[in-house]
XYZ file of C-alpha atoms in Angstrom:
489
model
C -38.858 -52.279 -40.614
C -40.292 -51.519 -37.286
C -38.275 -54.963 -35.497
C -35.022 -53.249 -37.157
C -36.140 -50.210 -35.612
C -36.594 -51.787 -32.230
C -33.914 -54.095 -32.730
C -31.990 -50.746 -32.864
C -33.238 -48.602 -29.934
C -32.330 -51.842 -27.688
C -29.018 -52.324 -28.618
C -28.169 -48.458 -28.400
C -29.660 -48.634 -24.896
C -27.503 -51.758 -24.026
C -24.669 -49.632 -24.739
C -25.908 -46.232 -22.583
C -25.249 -46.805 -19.448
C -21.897 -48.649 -20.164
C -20.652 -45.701 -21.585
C -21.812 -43.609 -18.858
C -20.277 -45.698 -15.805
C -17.080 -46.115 -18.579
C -16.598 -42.414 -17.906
C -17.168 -43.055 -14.129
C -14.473 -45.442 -13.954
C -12.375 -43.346 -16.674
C -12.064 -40.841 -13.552
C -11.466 -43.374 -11.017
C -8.366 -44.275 -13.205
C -6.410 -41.019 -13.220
C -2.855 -42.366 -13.351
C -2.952 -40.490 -16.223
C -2.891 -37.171 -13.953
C 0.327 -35.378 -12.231
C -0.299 -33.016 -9.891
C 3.652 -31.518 -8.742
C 3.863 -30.392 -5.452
C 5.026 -27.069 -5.526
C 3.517 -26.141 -8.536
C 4.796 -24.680 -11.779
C 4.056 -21.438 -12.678
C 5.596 -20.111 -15.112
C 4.241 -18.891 -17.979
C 0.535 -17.690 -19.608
C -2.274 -19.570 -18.553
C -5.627 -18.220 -20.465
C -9.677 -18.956 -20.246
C -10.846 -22.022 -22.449
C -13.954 -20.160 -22.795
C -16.433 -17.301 -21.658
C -16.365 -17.851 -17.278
C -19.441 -17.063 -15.202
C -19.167 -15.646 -11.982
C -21.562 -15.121 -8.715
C -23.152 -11.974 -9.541
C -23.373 -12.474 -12.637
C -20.167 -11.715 -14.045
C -18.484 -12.849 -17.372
C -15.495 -12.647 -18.206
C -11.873 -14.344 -19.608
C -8.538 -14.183 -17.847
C -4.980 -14.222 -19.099
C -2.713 -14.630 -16.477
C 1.454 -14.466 -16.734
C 3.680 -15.511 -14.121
C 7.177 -14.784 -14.530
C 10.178 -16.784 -12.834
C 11.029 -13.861 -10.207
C 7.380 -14.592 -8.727
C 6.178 -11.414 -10.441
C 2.955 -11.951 -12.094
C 0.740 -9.918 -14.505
C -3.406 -10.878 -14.495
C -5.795 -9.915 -17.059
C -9.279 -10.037 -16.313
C -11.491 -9.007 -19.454
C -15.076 -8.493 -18.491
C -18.475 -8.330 -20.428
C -22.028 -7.619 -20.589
C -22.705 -10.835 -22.083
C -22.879 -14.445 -20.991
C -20.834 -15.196 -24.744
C -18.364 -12.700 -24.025
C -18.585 -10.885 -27.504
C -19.147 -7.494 -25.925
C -16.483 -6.231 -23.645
C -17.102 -3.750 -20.853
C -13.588 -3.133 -18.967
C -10.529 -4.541 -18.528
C -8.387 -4.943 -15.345
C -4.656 -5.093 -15.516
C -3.109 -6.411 -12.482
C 0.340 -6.541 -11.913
C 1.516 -8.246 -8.405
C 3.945 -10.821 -6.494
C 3.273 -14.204 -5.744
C 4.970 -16.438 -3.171
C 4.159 -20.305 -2.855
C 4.047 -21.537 0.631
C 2.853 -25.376 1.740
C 0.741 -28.004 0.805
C -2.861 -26.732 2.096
C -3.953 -28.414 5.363
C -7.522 -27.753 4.561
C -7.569 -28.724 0.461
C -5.912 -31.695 0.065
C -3.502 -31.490 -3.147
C -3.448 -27.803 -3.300
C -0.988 -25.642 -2.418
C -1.134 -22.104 -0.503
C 0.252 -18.913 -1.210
C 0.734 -15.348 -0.411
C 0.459 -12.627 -3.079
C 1.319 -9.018 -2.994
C -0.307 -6.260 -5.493
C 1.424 -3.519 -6.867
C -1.222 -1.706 -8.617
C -4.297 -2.015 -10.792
C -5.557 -0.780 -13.719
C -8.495 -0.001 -15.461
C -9.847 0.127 -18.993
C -13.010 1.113 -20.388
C -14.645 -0.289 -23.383
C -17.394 2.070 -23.838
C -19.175 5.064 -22.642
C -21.370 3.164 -20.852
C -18.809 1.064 -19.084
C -17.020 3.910 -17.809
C -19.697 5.911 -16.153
C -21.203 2.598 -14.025
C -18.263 1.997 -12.796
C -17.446 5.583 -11.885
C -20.930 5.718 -10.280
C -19.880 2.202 -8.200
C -16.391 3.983 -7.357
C -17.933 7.658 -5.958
C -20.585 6.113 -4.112
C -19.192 3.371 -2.329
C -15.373 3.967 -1.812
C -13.810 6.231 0.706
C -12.555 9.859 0.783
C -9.624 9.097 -0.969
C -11.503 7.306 -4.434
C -14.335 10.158 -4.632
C -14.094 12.233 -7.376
C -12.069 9.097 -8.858
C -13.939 10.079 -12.470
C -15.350 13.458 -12.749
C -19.050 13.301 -13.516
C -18.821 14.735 -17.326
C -15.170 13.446 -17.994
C -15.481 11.766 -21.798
C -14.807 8.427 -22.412
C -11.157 7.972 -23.950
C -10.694 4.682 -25.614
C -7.841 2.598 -24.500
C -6.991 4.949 -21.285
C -6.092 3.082 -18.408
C -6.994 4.577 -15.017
C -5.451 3.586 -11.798
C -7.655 1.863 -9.153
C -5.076 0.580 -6.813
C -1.556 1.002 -5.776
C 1.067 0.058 -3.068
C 2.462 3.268 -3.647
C 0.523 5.746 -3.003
C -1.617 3.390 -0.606
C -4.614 4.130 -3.150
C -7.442 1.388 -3.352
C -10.932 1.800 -4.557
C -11.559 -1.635 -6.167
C -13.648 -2.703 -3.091
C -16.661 -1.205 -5.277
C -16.025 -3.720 -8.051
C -16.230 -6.381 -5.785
C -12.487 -7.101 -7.072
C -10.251 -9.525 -4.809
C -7.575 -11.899 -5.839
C -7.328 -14.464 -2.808
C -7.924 -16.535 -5.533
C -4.211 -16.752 -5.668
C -3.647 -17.959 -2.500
C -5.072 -21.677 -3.391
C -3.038 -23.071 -6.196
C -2.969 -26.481 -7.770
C -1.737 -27.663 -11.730
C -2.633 -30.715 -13.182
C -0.485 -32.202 -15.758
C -2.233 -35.030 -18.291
C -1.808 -36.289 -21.888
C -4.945 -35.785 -24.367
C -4.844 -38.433 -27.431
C -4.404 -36.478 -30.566
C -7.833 -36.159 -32.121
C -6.575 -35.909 -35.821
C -7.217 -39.792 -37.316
C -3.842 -39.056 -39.243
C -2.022 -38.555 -36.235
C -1.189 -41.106 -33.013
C 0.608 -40.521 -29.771
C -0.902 -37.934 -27.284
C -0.418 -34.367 -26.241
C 0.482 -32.698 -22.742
C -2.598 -30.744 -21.397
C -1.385 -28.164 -18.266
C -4.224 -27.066 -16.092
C -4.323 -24.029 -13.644
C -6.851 -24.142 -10.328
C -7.183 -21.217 -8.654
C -9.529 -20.792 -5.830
C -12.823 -20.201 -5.810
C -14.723 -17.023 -5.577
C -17.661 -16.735 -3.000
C -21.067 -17.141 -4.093
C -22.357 -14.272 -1.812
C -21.182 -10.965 -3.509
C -20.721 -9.244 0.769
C -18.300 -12.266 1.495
C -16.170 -12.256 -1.356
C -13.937 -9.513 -0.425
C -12.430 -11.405 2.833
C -13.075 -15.114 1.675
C -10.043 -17.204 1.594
C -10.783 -20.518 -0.706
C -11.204 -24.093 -0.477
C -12.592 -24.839 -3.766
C -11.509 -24.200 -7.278
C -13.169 -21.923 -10.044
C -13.292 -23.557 -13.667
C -9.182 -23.962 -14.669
C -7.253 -22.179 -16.762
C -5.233 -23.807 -19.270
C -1.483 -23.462 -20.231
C -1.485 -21.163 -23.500
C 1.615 -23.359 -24.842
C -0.063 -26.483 -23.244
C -3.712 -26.880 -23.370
C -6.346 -28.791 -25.005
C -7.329 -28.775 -28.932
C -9.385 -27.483 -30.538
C -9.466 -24.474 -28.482
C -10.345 -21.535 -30.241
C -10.593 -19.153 -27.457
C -7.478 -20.056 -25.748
C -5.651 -18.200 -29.123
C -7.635 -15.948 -29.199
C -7.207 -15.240 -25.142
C -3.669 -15.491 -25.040
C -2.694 -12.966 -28.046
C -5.283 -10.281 -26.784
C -4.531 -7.356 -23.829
C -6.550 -4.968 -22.826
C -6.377 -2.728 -26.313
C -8.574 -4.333 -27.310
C -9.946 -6.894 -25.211
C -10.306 -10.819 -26.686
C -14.180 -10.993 -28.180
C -14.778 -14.899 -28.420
C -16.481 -16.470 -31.623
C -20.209 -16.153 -31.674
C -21.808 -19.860 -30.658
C -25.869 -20.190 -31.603
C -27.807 -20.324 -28.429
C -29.032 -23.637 -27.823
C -32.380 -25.081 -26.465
C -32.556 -26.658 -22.683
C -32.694 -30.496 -23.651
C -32.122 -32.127 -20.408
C -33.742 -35.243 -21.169
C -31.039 -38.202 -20.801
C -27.903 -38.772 -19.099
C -25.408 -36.735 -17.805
C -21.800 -37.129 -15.829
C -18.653 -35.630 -14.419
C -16.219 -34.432 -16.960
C -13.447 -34.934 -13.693
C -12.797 -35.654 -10.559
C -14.663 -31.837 -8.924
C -13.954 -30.228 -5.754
C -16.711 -27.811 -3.689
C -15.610 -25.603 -1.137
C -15.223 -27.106 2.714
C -13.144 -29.724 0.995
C -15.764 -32.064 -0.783
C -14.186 -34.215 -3.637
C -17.085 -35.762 -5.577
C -17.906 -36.783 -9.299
C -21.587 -36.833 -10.652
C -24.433 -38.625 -12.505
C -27.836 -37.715 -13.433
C -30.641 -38.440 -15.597
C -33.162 -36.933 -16.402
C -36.947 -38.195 -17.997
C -38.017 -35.443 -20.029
C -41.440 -37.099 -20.594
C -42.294 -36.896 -17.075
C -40.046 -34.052 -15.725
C -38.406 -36.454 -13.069
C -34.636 -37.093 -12.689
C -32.554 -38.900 -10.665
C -28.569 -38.731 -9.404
C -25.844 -39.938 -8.393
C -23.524 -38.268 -6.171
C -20.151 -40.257 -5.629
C -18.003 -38.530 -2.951
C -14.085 -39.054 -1.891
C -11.539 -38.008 0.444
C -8.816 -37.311 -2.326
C -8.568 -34.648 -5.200
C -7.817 -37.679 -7.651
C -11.419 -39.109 -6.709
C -9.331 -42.325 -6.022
C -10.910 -42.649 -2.294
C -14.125 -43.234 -1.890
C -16.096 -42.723 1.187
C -19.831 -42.541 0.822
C -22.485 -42.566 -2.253
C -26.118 -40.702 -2.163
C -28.291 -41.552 -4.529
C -31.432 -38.998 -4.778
C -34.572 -38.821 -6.834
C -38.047 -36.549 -7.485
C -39.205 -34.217 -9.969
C -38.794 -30.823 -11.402
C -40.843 -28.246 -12.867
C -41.226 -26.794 -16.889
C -38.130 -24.509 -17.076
C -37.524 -20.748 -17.989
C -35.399 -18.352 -18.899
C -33.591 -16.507 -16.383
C -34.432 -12.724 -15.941
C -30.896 -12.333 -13.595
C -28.593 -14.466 -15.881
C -28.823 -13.943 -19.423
C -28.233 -17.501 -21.093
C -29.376 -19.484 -18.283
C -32.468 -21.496 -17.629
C -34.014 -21.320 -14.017
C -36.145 -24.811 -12.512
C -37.358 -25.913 -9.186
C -35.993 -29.453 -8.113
C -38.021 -31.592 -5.601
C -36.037 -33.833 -3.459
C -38.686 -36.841 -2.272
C -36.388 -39.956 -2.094
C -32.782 -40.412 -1.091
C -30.051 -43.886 -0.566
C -26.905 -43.567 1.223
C -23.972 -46.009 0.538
C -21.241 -45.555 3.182
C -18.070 -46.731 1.832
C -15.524 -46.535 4.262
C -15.188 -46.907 7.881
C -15.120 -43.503 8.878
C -18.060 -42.494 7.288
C -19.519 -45.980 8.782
C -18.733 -44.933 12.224
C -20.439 -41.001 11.406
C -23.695 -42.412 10.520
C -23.566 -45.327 13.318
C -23.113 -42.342 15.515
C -26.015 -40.216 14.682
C -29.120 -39.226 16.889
C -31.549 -42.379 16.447
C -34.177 -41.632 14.242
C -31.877 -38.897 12.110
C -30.534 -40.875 9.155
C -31.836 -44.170 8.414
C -31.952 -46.949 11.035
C -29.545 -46.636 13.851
C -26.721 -48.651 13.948
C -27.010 -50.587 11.499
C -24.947 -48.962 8.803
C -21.942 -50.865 7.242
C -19.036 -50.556 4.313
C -20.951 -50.829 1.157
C -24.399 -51.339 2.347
C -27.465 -49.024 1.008
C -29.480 -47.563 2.908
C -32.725 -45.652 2.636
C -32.746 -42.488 4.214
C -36.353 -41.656 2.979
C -38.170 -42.628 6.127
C -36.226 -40.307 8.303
C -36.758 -37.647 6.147
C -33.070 -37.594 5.163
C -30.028 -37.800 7.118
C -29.187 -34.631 9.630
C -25.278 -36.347 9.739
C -24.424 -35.313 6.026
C -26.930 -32.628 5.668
C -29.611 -33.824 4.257
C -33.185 -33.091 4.448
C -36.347 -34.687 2.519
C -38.657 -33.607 0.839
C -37.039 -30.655 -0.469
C -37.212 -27.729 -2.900
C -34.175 -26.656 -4.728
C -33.953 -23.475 -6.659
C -31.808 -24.020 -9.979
C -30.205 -22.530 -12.664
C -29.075 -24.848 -15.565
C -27.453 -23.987 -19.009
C -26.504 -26.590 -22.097
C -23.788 -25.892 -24.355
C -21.685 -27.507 -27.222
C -17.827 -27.779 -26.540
C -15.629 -27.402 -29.314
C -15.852 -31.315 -30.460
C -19.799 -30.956 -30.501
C -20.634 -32.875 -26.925
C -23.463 -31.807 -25.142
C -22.218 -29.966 -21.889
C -24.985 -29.520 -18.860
C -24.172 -26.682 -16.557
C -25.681 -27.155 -13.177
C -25.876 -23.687 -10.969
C -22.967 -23.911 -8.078
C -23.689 -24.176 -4.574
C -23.769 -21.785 -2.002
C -20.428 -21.480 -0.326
C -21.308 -21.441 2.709
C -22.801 -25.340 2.238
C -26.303 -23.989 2.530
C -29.264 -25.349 0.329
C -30.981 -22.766 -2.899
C -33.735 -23.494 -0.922
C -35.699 -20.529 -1.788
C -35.769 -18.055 -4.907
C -33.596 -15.288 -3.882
C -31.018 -18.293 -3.154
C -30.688 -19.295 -6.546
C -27.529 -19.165 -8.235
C -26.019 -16.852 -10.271
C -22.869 -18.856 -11.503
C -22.381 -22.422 -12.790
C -20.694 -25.318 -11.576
C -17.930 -27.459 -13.887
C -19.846 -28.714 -16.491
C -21.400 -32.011 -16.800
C -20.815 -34.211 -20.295
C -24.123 -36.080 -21.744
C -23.152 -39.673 -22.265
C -27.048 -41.001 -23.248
C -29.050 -39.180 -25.253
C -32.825 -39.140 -24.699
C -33.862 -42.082 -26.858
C -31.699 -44.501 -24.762
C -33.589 -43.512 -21.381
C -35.680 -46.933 -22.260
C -33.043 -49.042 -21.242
C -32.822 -47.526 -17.989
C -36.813 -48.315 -17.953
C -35.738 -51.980 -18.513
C -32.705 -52.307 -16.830
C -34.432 -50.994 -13.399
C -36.817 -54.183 -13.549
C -33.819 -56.227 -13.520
C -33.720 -58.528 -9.522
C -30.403 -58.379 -8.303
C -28.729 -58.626 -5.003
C -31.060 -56.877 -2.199
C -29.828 -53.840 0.422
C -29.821 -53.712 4.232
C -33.872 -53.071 4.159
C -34.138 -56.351 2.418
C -35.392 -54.586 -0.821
C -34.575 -55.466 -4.003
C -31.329 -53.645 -5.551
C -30.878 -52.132 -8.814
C -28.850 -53.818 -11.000
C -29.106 -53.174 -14.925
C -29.851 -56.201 -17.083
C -26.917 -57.768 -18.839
C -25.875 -56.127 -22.541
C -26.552 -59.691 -23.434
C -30.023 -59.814 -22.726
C -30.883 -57.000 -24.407
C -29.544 -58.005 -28.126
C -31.189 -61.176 -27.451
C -34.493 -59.565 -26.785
C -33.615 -57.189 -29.864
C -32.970 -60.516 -32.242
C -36.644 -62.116 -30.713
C -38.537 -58.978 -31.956
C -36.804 -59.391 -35.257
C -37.664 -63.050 -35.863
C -41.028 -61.596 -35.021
C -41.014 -59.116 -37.751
């Protein structure tokens, strides 16, 4: 029994990484992916699920754009991170004009919006009065007073906290902007139809709007260069997606409450990568891999980056390693997890001759060994305590948040917290974030971090320090080391 057992855990391992890099190269091919140039707006576009934003802040959005450019937003917001227990409701009603492709983010397209006037609903007692409190204090003479101190709560009343009108605004106190509007992109794709009964595929629409700024005091001027999570056509999107029906029938009396999910344990031990191709604010297009060694709390990752939004481009690779402490549960954002990551070793792979001539060009001494970097060539960066050119700095101490969820077909999701905007490090506690970045989908499971044990002893072709490469052993190997231990048996 125990060489069938072994037999076993080496042939699943043969298969883990495959399936991880599979999904690596899955995203590399996206012909599967239109992204029309001006966009297509038209319609409902709705939440797949309960959004986190810097703060925290959690919430859904159902957002209608009609054909004359008018639009209507709904932005339903919550005290908790599962979005079963609404708080307000915003109702914003507006005009949106595309413009040009964006010089800054390649693939997206900008625009200029107008609003009309916003609304506000309360949920609760409670509700009504914070924000009232936020409104008196902070907003100018013309929003004080906006609630009298002992006015009731009315359910369902919607009070006005903007309008072009009467040049009326006092939603500076809710920290409410929309520049997200003015970065736009939709992706179009086909989804194979899950059902074994059923062939052929689906069309899947997807919404990017920009991206709000991690530091609450910035948000309220930032204009975007990065996406928040994407919305999803309510005629168009992916199944199963229970909260996009629910989303898309629900206004603001009452507000969409989301189906209760059990809260599930932090198991980060095994592999984890990009879901699709991402995109970070100063205009970084990258896809990720990690794993992570539970039985020694140390991890290692992957960070591919590109110079296109289809992650088609490639132009340089960093591979990093160290450790990470016992996690715990956040105090600041309920569902979350918070760890310390320690950066102690770091590769760099340029990949095309731009980034080649960056790195050839840096300050001896500053990022690896000077002048010696070429197209496809590691290097390690650990000597020179990182690499000053792309921002890198070693050893160093990250301050995380992290989060695991199911999706709706049972995969393991890993959120990772999302980077400062302003392409700083978390590198202390009060920098930690408060929001997550697009999830991460496991694609090895705990068990199977043995083969990357056995793989890493594999010799393959060596780097530009002469060093031995890592190269995993052959699939082929493997079973026949699985079949020796069973003749053994």
């Amino acid at each position: 029994v125990r060489g069938w057992w072994l037999a076993g855990l080496l042939v699943a391992c043969a298969a883990a990484e495959p399936r991880c890099l599979q999904q690596l190269r899955h995203l590399q091919d996206s012909a599967g992916i239109a992204a029309p140039l001006p966009p297509r707006l038209e319609g409902r576009w709705v939440s797949t699920g309960c959004e986190v934003r810097p703060g925290p802040e959690f919430l859904t959005r159902s957002y209608l754009f009609y054909a004359n450019r008018l639009f209507k937003a709904l932005q339903f917001y919550y005290w908790d991170p599962s979005c079963r227990d609404p708080s307000y409701s915003l109702v914003i009603k507006g005009k949106l004009r595309l413009r040009q492709a964006s010089w800054i983010t390649r693939g997206a397209t900008e625009a200029d919006y107008h609003l009309h006037k916003v609304g506000i609903v309360f949920h609760s007692h409670k509700a009504m009065r914070e924000v009232a409190s936020w409104i008196n204090q902070t907003s100018g003479e013309g929003c004080r007073g906006f609630l009298p101190p002992g006015r009731s709560w009315a359910p369902g009343a919607l009070y006005e906290v903007l309008s072009a009108k009467t040049e009326r605004d006092c939603t500076a106190a809710l920290g409410f902007a929309m520049h997200e509007l003015s970065l736009v992109r939709v992706e179009r794709r086909y989804q194979p139809l899950l059902q074994p009964q059923h062939s052929g595929s689906q069309l899947v629409e997807e919404l990017y709007l920009g991206d709000i700024h991690t530091d609450w005091g910035e948000r309220l001027h930032y204009r975007p260069t990065g996406y928040q999570r994407p919305m999803q056509s309510a005629l168009h999107h992916v199944h199963p997606c229970p909260a996009c029906g629910i989303i898309s029938r629900a206004d603001e009396h009452p507000p969409p409450i989301l189906p209760a999910r059990a809260a599930l344990p932090m198991q980060l031990s095994g592999s984890w990568v990009s879901t699709h191709c991402e995109v970070r604010p100063a205009v970084l297009f990258l896809t990720r891999y990690f794993t992570f060694h539970g039985n020694n709390h140390t991890w290692e990752g992957h960070y591919y980056h590109y110079s296109d939004p289809l992650c088609r481009q490639p132009t340089f690779t960093i591979y990093a390693s160290g450790h990470y402490t016992q996690g715990i549960p956040s105090s600041k954002v309920r569902g979350g997890t918070e760890l310390a990551f320690k950066v102690t070793q770091a590769r760099v792979t340029p990949m095309d001759q731009v980034t080649v001539v960056m790195l050839n060009s840096s300050e001896p001494g500053s990022c690896g060994l000077a002048g010696s970097w070429s197209a496809g060539v590691e290097q390690d960066i650990t000597p020179t305590n990182g690499c000053l050119a792309l921002g890198i700095k070693l050893p160093h101490t990250e301050y995380e948040l992290f989060k695991t969820e199911q999706d709706t077909q049972e995969r393991s999701l890993l959120f990772i917290g999302e980077r400062p905007t302003d392409g700083s490090s978390p590198d202390s506690p009060d920098k930690r974030p408060t929001s997550y970045q697009a999830p991460l989908i496991q694609c090895a499971a705990a068990l199977q971090e043995f083969s990357n044990y056995i793989s890493l002893k594999y010799v393959g072709r060596k780097d530009a320090n002469g060093k031995e490469a890592l190269k995993p052993l052959p699939v082929a190997f493997l079973l026949f080391i699985a079949l020796l231990f069973l003749r053994w048996d």
